[in-house]
Short mmCIF file of C-alpha atoms in Angstrom, two decimals:
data_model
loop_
_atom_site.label_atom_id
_atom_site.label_comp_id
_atom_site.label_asym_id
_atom_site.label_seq_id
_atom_site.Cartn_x
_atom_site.Cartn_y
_atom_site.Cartn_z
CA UNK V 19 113.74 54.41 149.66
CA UNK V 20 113.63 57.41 151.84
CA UNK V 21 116.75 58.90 149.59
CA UNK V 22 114.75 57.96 146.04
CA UNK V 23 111.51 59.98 147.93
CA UNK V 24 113.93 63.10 148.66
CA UNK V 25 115.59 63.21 144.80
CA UNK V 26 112.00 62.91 143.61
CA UNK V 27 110.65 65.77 145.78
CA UNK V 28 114.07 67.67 144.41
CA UNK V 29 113.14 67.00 141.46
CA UNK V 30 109.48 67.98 141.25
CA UNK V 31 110.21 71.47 142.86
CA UNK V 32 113.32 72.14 140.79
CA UNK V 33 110.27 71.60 137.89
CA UNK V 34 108.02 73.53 139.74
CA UNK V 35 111.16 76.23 140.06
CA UNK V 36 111.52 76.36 136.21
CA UNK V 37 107.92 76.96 135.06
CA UNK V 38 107.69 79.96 137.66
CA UNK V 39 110.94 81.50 136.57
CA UNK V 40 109.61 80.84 133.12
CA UNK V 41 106.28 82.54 133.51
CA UNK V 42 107.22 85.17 135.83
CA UNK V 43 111.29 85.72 135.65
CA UNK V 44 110.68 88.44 132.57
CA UNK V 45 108.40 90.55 134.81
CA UNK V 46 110.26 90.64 137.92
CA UNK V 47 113.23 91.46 135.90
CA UNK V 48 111.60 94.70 135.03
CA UNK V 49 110.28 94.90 138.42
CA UNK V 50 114.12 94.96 139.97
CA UNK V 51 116.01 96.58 137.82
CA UNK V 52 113.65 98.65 135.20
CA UNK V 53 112.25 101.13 137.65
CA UNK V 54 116.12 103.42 137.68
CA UNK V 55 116.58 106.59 135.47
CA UNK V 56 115.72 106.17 131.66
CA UNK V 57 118.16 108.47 129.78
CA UNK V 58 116.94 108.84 126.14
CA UNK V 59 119.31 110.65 123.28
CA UNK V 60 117.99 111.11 120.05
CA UNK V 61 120.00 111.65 117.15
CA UNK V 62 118.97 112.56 113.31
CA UNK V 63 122.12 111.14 110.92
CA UNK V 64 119.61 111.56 107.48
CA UNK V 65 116.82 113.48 106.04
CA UNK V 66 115.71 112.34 102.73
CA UNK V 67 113.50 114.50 100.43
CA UNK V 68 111.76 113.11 97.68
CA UNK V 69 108.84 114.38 95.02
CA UNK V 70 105.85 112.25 94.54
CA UNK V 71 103.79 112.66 91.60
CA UNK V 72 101.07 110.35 92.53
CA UNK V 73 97.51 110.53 92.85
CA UNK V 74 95.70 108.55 95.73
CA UNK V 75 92.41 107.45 93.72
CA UNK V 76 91.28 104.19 95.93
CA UNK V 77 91.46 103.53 99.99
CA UNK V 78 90.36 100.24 101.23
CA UNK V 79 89.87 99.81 105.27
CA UNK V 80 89.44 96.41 106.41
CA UNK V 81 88.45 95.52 109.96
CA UNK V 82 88.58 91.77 111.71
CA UNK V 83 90.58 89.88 114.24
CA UNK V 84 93.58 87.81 113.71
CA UNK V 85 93.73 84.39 116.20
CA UNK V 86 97.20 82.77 116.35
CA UNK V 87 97.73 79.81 118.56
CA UNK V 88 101.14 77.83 119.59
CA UNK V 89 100.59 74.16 120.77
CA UNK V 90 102.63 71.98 122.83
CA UNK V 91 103.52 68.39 122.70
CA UNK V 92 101.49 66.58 125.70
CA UNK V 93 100.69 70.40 126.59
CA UNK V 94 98.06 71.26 123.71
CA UNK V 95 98.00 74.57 123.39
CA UNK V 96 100.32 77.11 125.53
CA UNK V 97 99.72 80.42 123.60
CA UNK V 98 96.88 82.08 121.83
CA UNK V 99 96.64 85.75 120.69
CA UNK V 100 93.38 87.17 119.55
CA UNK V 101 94.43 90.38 117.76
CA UNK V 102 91.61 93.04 116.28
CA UNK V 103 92.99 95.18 113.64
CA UNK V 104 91.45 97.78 111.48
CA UNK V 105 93.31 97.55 107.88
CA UNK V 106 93.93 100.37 105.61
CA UNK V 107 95.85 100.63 101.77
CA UNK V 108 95.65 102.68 98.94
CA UNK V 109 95.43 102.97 95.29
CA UNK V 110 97.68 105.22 93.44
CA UNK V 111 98.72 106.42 90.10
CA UNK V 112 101.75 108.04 89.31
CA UNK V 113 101.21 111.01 87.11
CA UNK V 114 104.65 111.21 86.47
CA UNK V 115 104.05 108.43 83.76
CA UNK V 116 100.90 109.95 82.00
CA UNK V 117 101.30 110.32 78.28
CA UNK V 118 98.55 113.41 76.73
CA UNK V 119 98.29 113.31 73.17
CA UNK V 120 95.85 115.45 71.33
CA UNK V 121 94.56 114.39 67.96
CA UNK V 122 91.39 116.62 66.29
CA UNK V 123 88.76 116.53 68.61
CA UNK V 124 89.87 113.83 70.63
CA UNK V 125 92.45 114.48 73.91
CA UNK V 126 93.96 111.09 75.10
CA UNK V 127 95.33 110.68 78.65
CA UNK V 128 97.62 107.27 79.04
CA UNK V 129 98.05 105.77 82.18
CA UNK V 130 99.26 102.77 83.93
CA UNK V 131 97.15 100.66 86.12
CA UNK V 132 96.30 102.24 90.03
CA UNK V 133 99.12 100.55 92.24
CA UNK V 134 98.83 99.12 95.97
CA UNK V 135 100.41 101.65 98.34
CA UNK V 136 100.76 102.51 102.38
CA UNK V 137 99.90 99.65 103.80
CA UNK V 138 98.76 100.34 107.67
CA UNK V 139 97.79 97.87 109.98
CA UNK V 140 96.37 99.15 113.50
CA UNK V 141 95.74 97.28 116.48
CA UNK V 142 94.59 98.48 119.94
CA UNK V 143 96.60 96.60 122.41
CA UNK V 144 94.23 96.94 125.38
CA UNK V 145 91.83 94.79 123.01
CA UNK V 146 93.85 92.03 122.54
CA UNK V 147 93.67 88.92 124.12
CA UNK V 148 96.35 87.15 124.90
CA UNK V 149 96.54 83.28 126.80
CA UNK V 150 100.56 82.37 127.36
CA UNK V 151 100.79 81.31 131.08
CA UNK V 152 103.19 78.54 129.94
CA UNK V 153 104.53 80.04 127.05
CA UNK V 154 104.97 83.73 127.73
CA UNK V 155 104.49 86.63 124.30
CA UNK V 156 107.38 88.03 123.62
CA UNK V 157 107.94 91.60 121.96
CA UNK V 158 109.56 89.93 119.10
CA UNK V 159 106.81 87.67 118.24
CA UNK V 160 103.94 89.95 118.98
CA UNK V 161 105.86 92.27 116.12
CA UNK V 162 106.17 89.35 114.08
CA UNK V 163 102.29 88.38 114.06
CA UNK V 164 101.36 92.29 112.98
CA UNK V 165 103.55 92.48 110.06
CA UNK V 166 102.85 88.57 108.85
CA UNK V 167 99.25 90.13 109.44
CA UNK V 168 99.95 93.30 107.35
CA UNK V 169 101.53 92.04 104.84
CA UNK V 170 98.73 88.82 104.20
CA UNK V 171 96.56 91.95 104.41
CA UNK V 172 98.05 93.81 101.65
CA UNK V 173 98.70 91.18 99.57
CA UNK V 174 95.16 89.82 99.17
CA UNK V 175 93.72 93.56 98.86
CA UNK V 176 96.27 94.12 96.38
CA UNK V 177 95.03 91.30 93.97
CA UNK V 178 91.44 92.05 94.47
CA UNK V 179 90.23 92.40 91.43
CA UNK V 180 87.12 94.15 92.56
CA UNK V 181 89.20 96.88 94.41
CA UNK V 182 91.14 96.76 91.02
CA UNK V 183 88.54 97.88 88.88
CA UNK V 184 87.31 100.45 91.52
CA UNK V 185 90.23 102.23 91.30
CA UNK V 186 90.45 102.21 87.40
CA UNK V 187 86.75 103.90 87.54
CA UNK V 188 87.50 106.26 89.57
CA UNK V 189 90.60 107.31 88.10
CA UNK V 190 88.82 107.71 84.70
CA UNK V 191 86.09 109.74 86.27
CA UNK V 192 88.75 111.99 88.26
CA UNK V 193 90.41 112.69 84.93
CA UNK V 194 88.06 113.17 82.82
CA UNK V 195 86.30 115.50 85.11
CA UNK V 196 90.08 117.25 85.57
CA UNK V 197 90.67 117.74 81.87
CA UNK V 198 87.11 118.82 81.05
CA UNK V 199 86.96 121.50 83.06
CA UNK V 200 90.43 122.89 82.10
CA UNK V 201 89.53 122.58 78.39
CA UNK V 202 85.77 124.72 79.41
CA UNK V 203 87.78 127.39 81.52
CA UNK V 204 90.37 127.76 78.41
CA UNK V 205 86.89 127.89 75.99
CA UNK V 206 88.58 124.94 74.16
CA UNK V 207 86.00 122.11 75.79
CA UNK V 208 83.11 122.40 73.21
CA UNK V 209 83.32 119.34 71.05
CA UNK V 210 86.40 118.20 72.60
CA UNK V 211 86.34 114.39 74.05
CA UNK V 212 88.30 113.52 76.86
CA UNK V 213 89.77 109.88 76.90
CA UNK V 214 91.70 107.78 79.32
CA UNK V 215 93.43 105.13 78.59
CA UNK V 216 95.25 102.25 80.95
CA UNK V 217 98.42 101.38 79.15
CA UNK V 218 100.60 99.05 81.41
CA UNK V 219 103.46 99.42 78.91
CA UNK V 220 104.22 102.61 80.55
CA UNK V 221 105.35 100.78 83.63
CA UNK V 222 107.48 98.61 81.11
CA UNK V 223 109.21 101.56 79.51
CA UNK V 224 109.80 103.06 82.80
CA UNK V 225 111.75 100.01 84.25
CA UNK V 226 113.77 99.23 81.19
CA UNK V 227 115.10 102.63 81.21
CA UNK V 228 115.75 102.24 84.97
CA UNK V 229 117.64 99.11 84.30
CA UNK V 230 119.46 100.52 80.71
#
């Protein structure tokens, strides 16, 4: 009896043992051996230079707070993150693709639909919240639940279709404006009518001579 009572203690503290190495092994690792020199080389193997012809005509910024939790069998739940972000995108058009044609009176601008662009999710770390006493937030994961975040983010902007139409109004009015005042400086803009079109095939064209 008296040997069954000792295994059992053993066993409870080895138990006991492995939940504190568990919870605090990571940070007394850094504590013993993270506190020596930190020798840092940087090295630049690439630079990579490329033209952009598009036009930012849209930003969306989108602010809330992301709660992921991690549950346990018999344990319930052993992590929980509350994250606030502050979301930001864009809506561009690529000039690059514009097709002017000029027919009496009438100037006709051609362009493809606005296009999602630089998604950028930011979170301030010191706000978030973060309960993993059993189950301890790594790096790894915390990267993981930003980008999953980002790119749910972007995605759902992206198919809004009131941010959609937004930047199709704006990109009229921009060019419109744009071409109407270089027709009045040139003394061409009386009776002239500026029009802008959205013409998706341009996209298509582009592609299929990518591809051919």
């Amino acid at each position: 009896m008296i040997r069954f009572i000792k295994r059992l203690i053993g066993f409870a503290a080895c138990i006991v043992l492995a939940l504190v190495l568990v919870r605090f092994g990571p940070a007394l690792w850094v504590r013993v051996f993270g506190g020596g020199n930190t020798q840092w080389i940087s090295e630049r193997f690439s630079e990579t230079l490329r033209e952009k012809n598009e036009l930012v005509v849209y930003e969306v910024e989108v602010t809330g707070q992301e709660t992921v939790s991690q549950d346990a069998w018999l344990l319930g739940t052993v992590q929980k993150v509350e994250m606030p972000y502050t979301f930001q995108m864009s809506f561009t058009v690529d000039l690059s693709r514009a097709v002017v044609s000029a027919l009496d009176n009438t100037v006709e601008v051609r362009l493809p639909s606005p296009a999602p662009a630089y998604p950028r999710l930011t979170v301030n770390d010191d706000e978030v919240k973060k309960s993993d006493w059993l189950y301890p937030l790594t790096p790894e994961r915390y990267a993981e639940i930003k980008q999953q975040t980002e790119d749910r983010l972007f995605a759902e902007c992206s198919q809004n279709e009131e941010y959609q139409a937004n930047a199709w109004g704006v990109t009229v009015r921009n060019l419109e404006s744009l071409f109407q005042s270089v027709l009045e400086q040139s003394g061409w803009g009386n009776g002239i009518n500026i029009t802008v079109v959205r013409d998706d095939s341009l996209c298509l064209e582009d592609t299929q001579k990518s591809a051919a």
